[in-house]
Amino acid sequence: MATGFSDGLVYTALQRAGYAALTVVVRLNAARRALTALSACAAASLASAVPSLRTLLAVTIALPPIDHIGSRPRPPSVLGVAISEQIDDSNCAAAAEALGMLLSWAHGHSFGLVLLHEAAGSLQQPHHMRQLELQLLQRRLTGAVQLQAGWQVHEGAGAASEASTDAQLKAVLLSAAEGQWPLLAVARHTRTGTPRAEAADAAAAEGVVATDGATDGCGGTAAAIDAAIQAPARLRRRLQAVAGTLAGAEPDFVLVTGPALTLGGFPAWCVRASEIYGVGPLAELDADKLQAAMARFCTTKQRFGK
């Protein structure tokens, strides 16, 4: 009986010693992880302050990627503008001046594409486009910014449009029609799709058929999940087939002018994952408001859809 009692004491002592050792290991591991995170943050801050040291710090300490989405989002390249005010002959000059300033700002911040949407299509009228072209001329952006009415360049645009294909910024003037007819064309199957898009759609359809009988264990089919995941890309290819490559562009953020609570007919498929910011009346638009929207986008550490 004494032997059993001593064995119990030994077992209890070993159990307590093991628990103490495990506690020490866990705390040491937590301290190591905290020290690693602290050193990485300090190294990242030092690398931001002194870029020349980044290579050396990357060798000694595992730095996050320079374009890490959680700390330094990629710079935006596509801008959307939803104009809710009605543009007519009485305010055309003021609207053209504001849009000229906006395009100059976008060009200065290395945007490659600007989608300007005005539901009535007033910006697409020749005399309004001339007002905007005059603003670009005054800002010395005639060769750097290309204006385009609608998704596709019309055949009557002439050599001037062909000569400006090397423009650094393209501004597409959209109306409510550009948010409707591509969807109708796709729905009626009237497009003349490219072979690559048709082959991709056919491959996607074959994949869905091949997995039609599989289940995901939650009552739904794997085919339905795959089709839902592939649906945005498939719709984008079909829209590009009927409306051109630019129809597949997705603005990084959309500026809404005027007292509007909606996007006023802005092509819905383009803003699936876009940030949307209100900037007030178009006539009061200035560089400070644009810069504030840019800063808000660049300081958003987490966004969904992209």
Short mmCIF file of N, CA and C in Angstrom, two decimals, residues 57-150:
data_model
loop_
_atom_site.label_atom_id
_atom_site.label_comp_id
_atom_site.label_asym_id
_atom_site.label_seq_id
_atom_site.Cartn_x
_atom_site.Cartn_y
_atom_site.Cartn_z
N LEU A 57 17.03 45.05 -44.78
CA LEU A 57 16.08 44.61 -43.76
C LEU A 57 15.29 43.39 -44.21
N ALA A 58 15.03 43.29 -45.51
CA ALA A 58 14.29 42.14 -46.03
C ALA A 58 15.11 40.86 -45.87
N VAL A 59 16.42 40.98 -45.92
CA VAL A 59 17.28 39.80 -45.76
C VAL A 59 17.31 39.35 -44.30
N THR A 60 17.37 40.28 -43.39
CA THR A 60 17.50 39.94 -41.97
C THR A 60 16.17 39.70 -41.29
N ILE A 61 15.13 40.42 -41.73
CA ILE A 61 13.81 40.30 -41.12
C ILE A 61 12.78 40.12 -42.23
N ALA A 62 11.84 39.21 -42.02
CA ALA A 62 10.81 38.95 -43.02
C ALA A 62 9.84 40.12 -43.08
N LEU A 63 10.05 41.02 -44.05
CA LEU A 63 9.17 42.17 -44.20
C LEU A 63 7.94 41.78 -45.00
N PRO A 64 6.80 42.45 -44.76
CA PRO A 64 5.62 42.22 -45.60
C PRO A 64 5.87 42.75 -47.00
N PRO A 65 5.16 42.23 -48.03
CA PRO A 65 5.34 42.74 -49.39
C PRO A 65 5.09 44.23 -49.45
N ILE A 66 5.76 44.89 -50.38
CA ILE A 66 5.65 46.35 -50.48
C ILE A 66 4.25 46.78 -50.87
N ASP A 67 3.52 45.88 -51.56
CA ASP A 67 2.15 46.22 -51.97
C ASP A 67 1.13 45.42 -51.16
N HIS A 68 1.45 45.17 -49.88
CA HIS A 68 0.56 44.40 -49.03
C HIS A 68 -0.80 45.08 -48.94
N ILE A 69 -1.86 44.30 -49.19
CA ILE A 69 -3.20 44.90 -49.29
C ILE A 69 -3.67 45.45 -47.96
N GLY A 70 -3.16 44.91 -46.85
CA GLY A 70 -3.63 45.37 -45.56
C GLY A 70 -2.94 46.63 -45.07
N SER A 71 -1.77 46.97 -45.63
CA SER A 71 -1.05 48.12 -45.14
C SER A 71 -0.79 49.17 -46.21
N ARG A 72 -0.61 48.74 -47.46
CA ARG A 72 -0.35 49.68 -48.53
C ARG A 72 -1.09 49.22 -49.78
N PRO A 73 -2.36 49.59 -49.94
CA PRO A 73 -3.13 49.15 -51.11
C PRO A 73 -2.50 49.65 -52.40
N ARG A 74 -2.75 48.92 -53.47
CA ARG A 74 -2.21 49.33 -54.77
C ARG A 74 -2.85 50.66 -55.18
N PRO A 75 -2.13 51.47 -55.92
CA PRO A 75 -2.70 52.76 -56.35
C PRO A 75 -3.84 52.53 -57.33
N PRO A 76 -4.91 53.32 -57.24
CA PRO A 76 -6.04 53.14 -58.15
C PRO A 76 -5.68 53.55 -59.57
N SER A 77 -6.29 52.90 -60.54
CA SER A 77 -6.01 53.18 -61.95
C SER A 77 -7.26 53.47 -62.77
N VAL A 78 -8.43 53.12 -62.25
CA VAL A 78 -9.70 53.35 -62.97
C VAL A 78 -10.62 54.15 -62.06
N LEU A 79 -11.11 55.27 -62.57
CA LEU A 79 -11.97 56.16 -61.79
C LEU A 79 -13.34 56.24 -62.44
N GLY A 80 -14.38 56.19 -61.63
CA GLY A 80 -15.73 56.37 -62.10
C GLY A 80 -16.33 57.65 -61.54
N VAL A 81 -17.15 58.33 -62.36
CA VAL A 81 -17.82 59.56 -61.93
C VAL A 81 -19.28 59.46 -62.34
N ALA A 82 -20.17 59.48 -61.36
CA ALA A 82 -21.61 59.45 -61.63
C ALA A 82 -22.17 60.85 -61.39
N ILE A 83 -22.55 61.52 -62.48
CA ILE A 83 -23.05 62.90 -62.42
C ILE A 83 -24.57 62.85 -62.33
N SER A 84 -25.11 63.27 -61.20
CA SER A 84 -26.57 63.21 -61.04
C SER A 84 -27.26 64.48 -61.52
N GLU A 85 -26.51 65.60 -61.60
CA GLU A 85 -27.13 66.83 -62.07
C GLU A 85 -27.40 66.79 -63.57
N GLN A 86 -28.40 67.52 -64.00
CA GLN A 86 -28.70 67.62 -65.42
C GLN A 86 -27.83 68.70 -66.04
N ILE A 87 -27.15 68.36 -67.12
CA ILE A 87 -26.26 69.29 -67.81
C ILE A 87 -26.97 69.80 -69.06
N ASP A 88 -27.10 71.13 -69.15
CA ASP A 88 -27.71 71.74 -70.32
C ASP A 88 -26.88 72.95 -70.73
N ASP A 89 -27.41 73.75 -71.65
CA ASP A 89 -26.65 74.89 -72.16
C ASP A 89 -26.38 75.94 -71.08
N SER A 90 -27.22 75.98 -70.04
CA SER A 90 -27.04 77.01 -69.01
C SER A 90 -25.87 76.71 -68.08
N ASN A 91 -25.59 75.46 -67.86
CA ASN A 91 -24.49 75.11 -66.95
C ASN A 91 -23.41 74.27 -67.62
N CYS A 92 -23.42 74.23 -68.93
CA CYS A 92 -22.46 73.41 -69.66
C CYS A 92 -21.03 73.89 -69.42
N ALA A 93 -20.81 75.22 -69.43
CA ALA A 93 -19.46 75.75 -69.26
C ALA A 93 -18.90 75.42 -67.89
N ALA A 94 -19.74 75.58 -66.84
CA ALA A 94 -19.27 75.27 -65.49
C ALA A 94 -18.99 73.78 -65.33
N ALA A 95 -19.85 72.94 -65.92
CA ALA A 95 -19.64 71.50 -65.83
C ALA A 95 -18.37 71.10 -66.57
N ALA A 96 -18.14 71.69 -67.73
CA ALA A 96 -16.93 71.38 -68.49
C ALA A 96 -15.68 71.81 -67.74
N GLU A 97 -15.74 72.94 -67.07
CA GLU A 97 -14.59 73.39 -66.29
C GLU A 97 -14.30 72.43 -65.14
N ALA A 98 -15.35 72.00 -64.44
CA ALA A 98 -15.16 71.06 -63.34
C ALA A 98 -14.62 69.72 -63.83
N LEU A 99 -15.16 69.25 -64.95
CA LEU A 99 -14.69 67.97 -65.48
C LEU A 99 -13.28 68.09 -66.04
N GLY A 100 -12.95 69.24 -66.60
CA GLY A 100 -11.58 69.45 -67.05
C GLY A 100 -10.60 69.40 -65.89
N MET A 101 -10.99 70.02 -64.77
CA MET A 101 -10.15 69.96 -63.59
C MET A 101 -10.02 68.52 -63.09
N LEU A 102 -11.13 67.77 -63.12
CA LEU A 102 -11.10 66.39 -62.67
C LEU A 102 -10.18 65.54 -63.55
N LEU A 103 -10.28 65.70 -64.86
CA LEU A 103 -9.43 64.93 -65.76
C LEU A 103 -7.96 65.31 -65.60
N SER A 104 -7.71 66.59 -65.35
CA SER A 104 -6.33 67.02 -65.10
C SER A 104 -5.79 66.39 -63.83
N TRP A 105 -6.63 66.32 -62.79
CA TRP A 105 -6.22 65.68 -61.54
C TRP A 105 -6.00 64.19 -61.74
N ALA A 106 -6.89 63.53 -62.47
CA ALA A 106 -6.74 62.10 -62.72
C ALA A 106 -5.48 61.80 -63.53
N HIS A 107 -5.19 62.66 -64.50
CA HIS A 107 -3.97 62.49 -65.29
C HIS A 107 -2.73 62.66 -64.41
N GLY A 108 -2.78 63.63 -63.52
CA GLY A 108 -1.65 63.86 -62.62
C GLY A 108 -1.43 62.75 -61.62
N HIS A 109 -2.48 61.96 -61.33
CA HIS A 109 -2.36 60.86 -60.38
C HIS A 109 -2.27 59.51 -61.09
N SER A 110 -1.93 59.53 -62.37
CA SER A 110 -1.62 58.31 -63.14
C SER A 110 -2.80 57.37 -63.31
N PHE A 111 -4.01 57.90 -63.37
CA PHE A 111 -5.15 57.06 -63.75
C PHE A 111 -5.05 56.76 -65.24
N GLY A 112 -5.50 55.58 -65.62
CA GLY A 112 -5.48 55.21 -67.02
C GLY A 112 -6.83 55.31 -67.69
N LEU A 113 -7.92 55.30 -66.90
CA LEU A 113 -9.26 55.31 -67.46
C LEU A 113 -10.20 56.02 -66.50
N VAL A 114 -11.06 56.88 -67.07
CA VAL A 114 -12.10 57.57 -66.31
C VAL A 114 -13.43 57.33 -67.00
N LEU A 115 -14.41 56.82 -66.28
CA LEU A 115 -15.75 56.60 -66.81
C LEU A 115 -16.64 57.73 -66.30
N LEU A 116 -17.05 58.62 -67.20
CA LEU A 116 -17.90 59.77 -66.85
C LEU A 116 -19.33 59.43 -67.26
N HIS A 117 -20.19 59.28 -66.28
CA HIS A 117 -21.58 58.88 -66.56
C HIS A 117 -22.53 60.02 -66.25
N GLU A 118 -23.33 60.36 -67.24
CA GLU A 118 -24.41 61.34 -67.08
C GLU A 118 -25.62 60.76 -67.79
N ALA A 119 -26.68 60.49 -67.04
CA ALA A 119 -27.77 59.64 -67.52
C ALA A 119 -28.37 60.13 -68.83
N ALA A 120 -28.56 61.44 -68.97
CA ALA A 120 -29.22 61.96 -70.17
C ALA A 120 -28.32 61.92 -71.40
N GLY A 121 -27.05 61.73 -71.24
CA GLY A 121 -26.14 61.70 -72.39
C GLY A 121 -25.77 63.06 -72.92
N SER A 122 -25.92 64.12 -72.10
CA SER A 122 -25.60 65.46 -72.59
C SER A 122 -24.12 65.61 -72.91
N LEU A 123 -23.26 64.93 -72.17
CA LEU A 123 -21.83 65.06 -72.42
C LEU A 123 -21.43 64.49 -73.77
N GLN A 124 -22.24 63.62 -74.34
CA GLN A 124 -21.92 63.02 -75.63
C GLN A 124 -22.31 63.91 -76.80
N GLN A 125 -23.06 64.96 -76.54
CA GLN A 125 -23.46 65.86 -77.62
C GLN A 125 -22.24 66.64 -78.11
N PRO A 126 -22.14 66.86 -79.43
CA PRO A 126 -20.93 67.46 -80.00
C PRO A 126 -20.54 68.80 -79.37
N HIS A 127 -21.51 69.71 -79.15
CA HIS A 127 -21.14 71.02 -78.61
C HIS A 127 -20.68 70.93 -77.16
N HIS A 128 -21.20 69.97 -76.40
CA HIS A 128 -20.72 69.79 -75.04
C HIS A 128 -19.34 69.14 -75.03
N MET A 129 -19.11 68.23 -75.94
CA MET A 129 -17.78 67.62 -76.04
C MET A 129 -16.73 68.67 -76.44
N ARG A 130 -17.12 69.63 -77.28
CA ARG A 130 -16.17 70.67 -77.68
C ARG A 130 -15.81 71.55 -76.48
N GLN A 131 -16.80 71.80 -75.60
CA GLN A 131 -16.49 72.55 -74.39
C GLN A 131 -15.45 71.82 -73.53
N LEU A 132 -15.60 70.50 -73.42
CA LEU A 132 -14.67 69.73 -72.63
C LEU A 132 -13.30 69.65 -73.31
N GLU A 133 -13.30 69.54 -74.63
CA GLU A 133 -12.03 69.54 -75.37
C GLU A 133 -11.31 70.88 -75.22
N LEU A 134 -12.08 71.97 -75.15
CA LEU A 134 -11.47 73.29 -74.95
C LEU A 134 -10.81 73.37 -73.57
N GLN A 135 -11.44 72.79 -72.57
CA GLN A 135 -10.85 72.76 -71.24
C GLN A 135 -9.54 71.96 -71.24
N LEU A 136 -9.52 70.86 -71.96
CA LEU A 136 -8.29 70.07 -72.05
C LEU A 136 -7.21 70.84 -72.79
N LEU A 137 -7.61 71.60 -73.81
CA LEU A 137 -6.64 72.41 -74.55
C LEU A 137 -6.04 73.48 -73.65
N GLN A 138 -6.87 74.11 -72.85
CA GLN A 138 -6.37 75.15 -71.95
C GLN A 138 -5.44 74.57 -70.88
N ARG A 139 -5.65 73.33 -70.52
CA ARG A 139 -4.80 72.69 -69.51
C ARG A 139 -3.66 71.90 -70.15
N ARG A 140 -3.49 72.04 -71.45
CA ARG A 140 -2.41 71.39 -72.20
C ARG A 140 -2.46 69.86 -72.06
N LEU A 141 -3.67 69.33 -72.18
CA LEU A 141 -3.87 67.88 -72.06
C LEU A 141 -4.49 67.29 -73.32
N THR A 142 -4.41 68.02 -74.42
CA THR A 142 -5.07 67.56 -75.64
C THR A 142 -4.54 66.21 -76.10
N GLY A 143 -3.24 66.04 -76.10
CA GLY A 143 -2.67 64.78 -76.55
C GLY A 143 -2.59 63.72 -75.47
N ALA A 144 -2.70 64.15 -74.21
CA ALA A 144 -2.56 63.21 -73.10
C ALA A 144 -3.88 62.58 -72.68
N VAL A 145 -5.00 63.22 -73.00
CA VAL A 145 -6.31 62.71 -72.62
C VAL A 145 -7.14 62.51 -73.87
N GLN A 146 -7.71 61.33 -74.02
CA GLN A 146 -8.55 61.01 -75.17
C GLN A 146 -10.01 60.89 -74.73
N LEU A 147 -10.88 61.60 -75.39
CA LEU A 147 -12.31 61.53 -75.11
C LEU A 147 -12.96 60.51 -76.04
N GLN A 148 -13.88 59.75 -75.49
CA GLN A 148 -14.59 58.74 -76.28
C GLN A 148 -16.05 58.74 -75.85
N ALA A 149 -16.95 58.85 -76.80
CA ALA A 149 -18.38 58.82 -76.52
C ALA A 149 -18.89 57.39 -76.62
N GLY A 150 -19.36 56.85 -75.52
CA GLY A 150 -19.86 55.49 -75.52
C GLY A 150 -18.74 54.47 -75.35
#
